[in-house]
C-alpha positions as semicolon CSV with decimal commas, in nm:
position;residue;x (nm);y (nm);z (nm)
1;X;0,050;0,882;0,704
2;X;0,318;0,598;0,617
3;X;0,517;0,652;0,333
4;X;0,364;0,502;0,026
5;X;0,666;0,327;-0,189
6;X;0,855;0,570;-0,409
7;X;0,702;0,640;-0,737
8;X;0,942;0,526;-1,032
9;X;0,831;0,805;-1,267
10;X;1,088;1,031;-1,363
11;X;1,151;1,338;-1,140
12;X;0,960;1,387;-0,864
13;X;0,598;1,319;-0,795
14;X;0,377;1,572;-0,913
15;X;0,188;1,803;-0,643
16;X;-0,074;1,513;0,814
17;X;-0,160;1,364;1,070
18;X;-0,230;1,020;0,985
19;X;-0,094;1,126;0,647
20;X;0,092;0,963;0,339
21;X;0,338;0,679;0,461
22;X;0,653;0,701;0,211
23;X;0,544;0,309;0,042
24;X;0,279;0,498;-0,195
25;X;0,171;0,287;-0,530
26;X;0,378;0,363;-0,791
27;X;0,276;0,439;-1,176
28;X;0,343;0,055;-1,329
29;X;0,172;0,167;-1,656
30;X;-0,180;0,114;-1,828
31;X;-0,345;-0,106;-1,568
32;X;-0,675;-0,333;-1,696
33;X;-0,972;-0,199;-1,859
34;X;-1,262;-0,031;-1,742
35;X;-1,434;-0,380;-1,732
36;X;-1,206;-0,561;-1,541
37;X;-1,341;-0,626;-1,200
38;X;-1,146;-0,454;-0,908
39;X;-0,893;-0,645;-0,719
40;X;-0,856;-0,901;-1,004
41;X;-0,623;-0,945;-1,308
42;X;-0,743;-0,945;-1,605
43;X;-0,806;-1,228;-1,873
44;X;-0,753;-1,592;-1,703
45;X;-0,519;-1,579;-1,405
46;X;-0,398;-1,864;-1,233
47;X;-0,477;-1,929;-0,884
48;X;-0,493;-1,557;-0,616
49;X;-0,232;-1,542;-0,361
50;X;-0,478;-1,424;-0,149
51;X;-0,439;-1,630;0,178
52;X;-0,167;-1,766;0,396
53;X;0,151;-1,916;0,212
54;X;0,229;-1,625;-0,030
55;X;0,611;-1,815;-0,038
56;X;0,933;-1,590;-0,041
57;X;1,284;-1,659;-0,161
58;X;1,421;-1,759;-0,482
59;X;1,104;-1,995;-0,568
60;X;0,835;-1,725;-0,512
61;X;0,661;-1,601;-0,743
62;X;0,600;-1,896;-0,975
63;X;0,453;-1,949;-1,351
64;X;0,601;-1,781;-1,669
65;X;0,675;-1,377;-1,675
66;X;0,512;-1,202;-1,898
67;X;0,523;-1,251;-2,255
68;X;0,718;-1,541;-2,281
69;X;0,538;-1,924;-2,335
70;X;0,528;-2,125;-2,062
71;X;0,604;-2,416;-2,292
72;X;0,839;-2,261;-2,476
73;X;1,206;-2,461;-2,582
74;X;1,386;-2,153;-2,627
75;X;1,652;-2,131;-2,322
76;X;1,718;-1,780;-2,368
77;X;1,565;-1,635;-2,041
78;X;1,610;-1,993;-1,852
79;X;1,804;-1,792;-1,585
80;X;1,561;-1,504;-1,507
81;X;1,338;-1,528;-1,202
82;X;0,979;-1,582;-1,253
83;X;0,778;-1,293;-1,221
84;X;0,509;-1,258;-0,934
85;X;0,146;-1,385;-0,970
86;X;-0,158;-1,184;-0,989
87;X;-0,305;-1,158;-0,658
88;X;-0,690;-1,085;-0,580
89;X;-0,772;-0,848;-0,320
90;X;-0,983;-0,970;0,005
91;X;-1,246;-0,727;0,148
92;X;-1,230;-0,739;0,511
93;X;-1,341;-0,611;0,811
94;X;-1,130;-0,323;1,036
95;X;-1,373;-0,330;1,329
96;X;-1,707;-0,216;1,341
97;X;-1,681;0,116;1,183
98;X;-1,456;0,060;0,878
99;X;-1,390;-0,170;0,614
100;X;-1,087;-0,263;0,323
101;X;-1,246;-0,357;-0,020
102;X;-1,089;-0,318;-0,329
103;X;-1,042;0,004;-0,522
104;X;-1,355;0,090;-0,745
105;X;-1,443;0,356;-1,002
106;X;-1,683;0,519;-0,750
107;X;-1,413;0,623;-0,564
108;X;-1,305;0,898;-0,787
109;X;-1,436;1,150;-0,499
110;X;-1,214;1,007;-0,294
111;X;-0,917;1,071;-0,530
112;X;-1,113;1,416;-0,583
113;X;-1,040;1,508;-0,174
114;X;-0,678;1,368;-0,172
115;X;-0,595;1,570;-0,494
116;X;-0,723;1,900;-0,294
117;X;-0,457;1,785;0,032
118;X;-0,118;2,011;0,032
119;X;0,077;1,723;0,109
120;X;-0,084;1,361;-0,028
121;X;-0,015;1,439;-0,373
122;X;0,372;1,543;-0,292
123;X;0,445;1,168;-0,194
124;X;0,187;0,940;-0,360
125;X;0,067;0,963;-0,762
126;X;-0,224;1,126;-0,668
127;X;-0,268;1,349;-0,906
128;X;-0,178;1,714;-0,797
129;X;-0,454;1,853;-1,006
130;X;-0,775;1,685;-1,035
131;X;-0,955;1,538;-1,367
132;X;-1,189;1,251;-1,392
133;X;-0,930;1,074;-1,659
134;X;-0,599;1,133;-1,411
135;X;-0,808;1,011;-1,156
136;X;-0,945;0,700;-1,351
137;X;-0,588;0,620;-1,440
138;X;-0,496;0,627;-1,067
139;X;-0,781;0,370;-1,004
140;X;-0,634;0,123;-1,293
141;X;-0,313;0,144;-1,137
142;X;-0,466;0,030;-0,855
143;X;-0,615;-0,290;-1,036
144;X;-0,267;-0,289;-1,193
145;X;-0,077;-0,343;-0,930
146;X;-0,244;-0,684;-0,812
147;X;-0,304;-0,810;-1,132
148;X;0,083;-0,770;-1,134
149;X;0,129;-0,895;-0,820
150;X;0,311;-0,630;-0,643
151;X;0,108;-0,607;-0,428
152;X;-0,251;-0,558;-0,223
153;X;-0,419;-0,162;-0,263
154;X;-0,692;-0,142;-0,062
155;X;-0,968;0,155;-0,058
156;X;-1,065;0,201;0,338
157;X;-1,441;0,281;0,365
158;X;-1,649;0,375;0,672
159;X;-1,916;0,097;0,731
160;X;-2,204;0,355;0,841
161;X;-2,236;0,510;0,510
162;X;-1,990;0,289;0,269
163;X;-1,820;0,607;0,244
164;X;-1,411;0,561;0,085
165;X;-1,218;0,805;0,344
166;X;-0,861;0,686;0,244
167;X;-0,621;0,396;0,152
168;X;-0,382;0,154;0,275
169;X;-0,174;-0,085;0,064
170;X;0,074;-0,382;0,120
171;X;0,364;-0,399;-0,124
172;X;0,564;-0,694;-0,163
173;X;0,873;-0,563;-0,393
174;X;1,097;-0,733;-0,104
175;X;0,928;-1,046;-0,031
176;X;1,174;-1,282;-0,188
177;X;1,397;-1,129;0,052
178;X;1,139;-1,180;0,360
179;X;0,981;-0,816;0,388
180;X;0,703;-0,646;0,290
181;X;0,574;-0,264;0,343
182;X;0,259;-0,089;0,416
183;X;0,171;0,268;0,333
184;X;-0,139;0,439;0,427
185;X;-0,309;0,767;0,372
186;X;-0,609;0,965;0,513
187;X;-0,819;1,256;0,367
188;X;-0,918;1,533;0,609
189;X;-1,283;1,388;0,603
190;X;-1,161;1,041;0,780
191;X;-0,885;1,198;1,001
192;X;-0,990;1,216;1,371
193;X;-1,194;0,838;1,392
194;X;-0,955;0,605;1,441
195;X;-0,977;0,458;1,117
196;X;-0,609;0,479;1,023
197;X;-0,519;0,271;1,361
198;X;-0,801;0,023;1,257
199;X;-0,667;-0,006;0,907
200;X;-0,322;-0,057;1,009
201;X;-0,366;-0,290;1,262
202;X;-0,593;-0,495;1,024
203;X;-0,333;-0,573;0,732
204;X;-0,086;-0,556;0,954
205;X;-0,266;-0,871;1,109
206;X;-0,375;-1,049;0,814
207;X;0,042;-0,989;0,690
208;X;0,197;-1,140;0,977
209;X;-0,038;-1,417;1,051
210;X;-0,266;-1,497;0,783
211;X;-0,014;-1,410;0,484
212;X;0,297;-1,477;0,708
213;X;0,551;-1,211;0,622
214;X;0,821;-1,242;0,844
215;X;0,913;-0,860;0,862
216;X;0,676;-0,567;0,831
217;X;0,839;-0,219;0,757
218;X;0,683;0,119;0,720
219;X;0,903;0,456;0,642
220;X;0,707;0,777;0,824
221;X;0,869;1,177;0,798
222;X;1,012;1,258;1,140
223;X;0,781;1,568;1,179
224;X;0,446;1,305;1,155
225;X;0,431;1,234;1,502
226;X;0,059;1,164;1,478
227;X;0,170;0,877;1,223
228;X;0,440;0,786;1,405
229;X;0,197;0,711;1,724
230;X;-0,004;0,538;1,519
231;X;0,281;0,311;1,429
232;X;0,426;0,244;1,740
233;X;0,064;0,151;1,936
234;X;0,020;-0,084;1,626
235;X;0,338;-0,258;1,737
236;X;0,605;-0,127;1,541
237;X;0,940;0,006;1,677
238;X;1,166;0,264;1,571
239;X;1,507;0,127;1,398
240;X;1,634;0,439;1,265
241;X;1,646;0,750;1,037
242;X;1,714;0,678;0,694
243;X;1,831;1,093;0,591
244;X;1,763;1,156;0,235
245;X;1,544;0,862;0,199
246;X;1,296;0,973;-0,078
247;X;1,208;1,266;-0,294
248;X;0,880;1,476;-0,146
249;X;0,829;1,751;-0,397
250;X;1,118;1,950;-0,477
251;X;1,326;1,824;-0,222
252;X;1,467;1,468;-0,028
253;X;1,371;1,398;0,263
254;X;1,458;1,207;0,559
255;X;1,221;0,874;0,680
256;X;1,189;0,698;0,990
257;X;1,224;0,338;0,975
258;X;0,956;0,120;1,174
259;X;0,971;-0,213;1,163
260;X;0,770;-0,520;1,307
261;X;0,862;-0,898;1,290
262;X;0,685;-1,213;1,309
263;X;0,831;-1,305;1,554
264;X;0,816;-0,980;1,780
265;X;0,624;-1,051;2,140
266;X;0,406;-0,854;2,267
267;X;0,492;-0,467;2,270
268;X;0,442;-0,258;2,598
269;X;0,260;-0,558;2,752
270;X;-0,037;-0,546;2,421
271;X;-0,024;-0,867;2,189
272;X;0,135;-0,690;1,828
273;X;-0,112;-0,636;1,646
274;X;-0,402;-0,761;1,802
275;X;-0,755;-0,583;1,872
């Protein structure tokens, strides 16, 4: 797994293979209501970032931040950077035997099997111990997170039986600055099939080329050499250990740094990225 992004709730997150990445979603708060249709924000949004041209730098992210009028004559928050735009999340393809949709309330089984993993809980908000209405929140936060534009959480189902067997997400936190990360995680059930590979590969794609990130970083545990694999036949390289990087548990731990550019030829004579 590739570390999900560190979760901003106070102390540490409550609690493989291709396990948890450390770029898991982290707990922005009430996300929409049960109506709200997955993937989208709720009320009237303006237009998804959902194709090439997301924009970074100082100008990305445009329209009015929350709570404040876009027509407003007050100056008093003329100097603070727009906040990001809700963003609508694709379904798409990962080969023939998986898929990437947006999270849905029928995946609470899903969230069920990762709550029951020793170590998926320890670095994502998963919760540790299972309940329909932890579970449901985890979902909104889901929704949450695009509607607040940080960033794309997709559920990663197996075609044959529209089964949800994990989930990968891109977070754009660092865009302005050019980078983005990916974190990914796998219940026992879908370990073994190469769908983590597939999923990777797929937004990993669809960032560099369709979206146009210039720099693609995940942050793997040195002991997750099955991730780490994973990773590397993907396209991404090794930069470095980062010691201390996040909190797993009780304790910090150190991450592996993989990165992938843009601009990056081909790796070990395959095209990065490519099927």
């Amino acid at each position: 797994m590739a570390a999900p992004e560190p979760d901003p709730r106070p102390g540490p997150a409550s609690g493989p293979t291709s396990g948890p990445t450390s770029d898991s979603e982290p707990d922005t708060g009430p996300g929409p209501g049960p109506d709200t249709p997955p993937g989208t924000a709720p009320g009237p949004a303006p237009a998804a970032r959902s194709g090439p041209g997301l924009g970074f730098g100082s100008g990305s992210g445009s329209g009015p931040r929350p709570g404040t009028d876009a027509d407003s004559d007050t100056d008093a928050d003329s100097d603070a950077p727009p906040g990001p735009e809700p963003l609508t999340v694709p379904s798409m393809s990962a080969g023939p035997d998986f898929g990437l949709r947006p999270w849905e309330m029928s995946d609470l089984p899903l969230v069920r099997e990762a709550a029951q993993d020793p170590y998926i809980p320890l670095i994502t908000t998963i919760p540790a111990r299972y309940s329909d209405k932890a579970a449901e929140a985890f979902v909104r936060r889901q929704w949450d997170r695009a509607a607040t534009g940080h960033g794309y959480p997709f559920a990663i189902v197996r075609s044959r039986d529209r089964r949800p067997v994990g989930a990968i997400g891109l977070w754009l936190r660092d865009l302005p600055q050019g980078r983005a990360s990916i974190g990914y995680w796998m219940v026992a059930s879908g370990r073994g099939q190469g769908v983590t590979r597939a999923a990777l590969r797929t937004v990993t794609h669809w960032a560099l080329h369709d979206l146009r990130v210039p720099r693609l970083q995940l942050f793997i545990e040195p002991w997750n050499t099955a991730s780490a694999h994973i990773a590397e036949d993907v396209g991404y390289r090794r930069e470095g250990l980062l010691r201390g990087w996040q909190q797993v548990g009780d304790e910090r731990r150190d991450m592996a740094v993989y990165g992938l550019l843009n601009s990056d030829g081909p790796a070990d004579g395959r095209a990065v990225a490519e099927d």
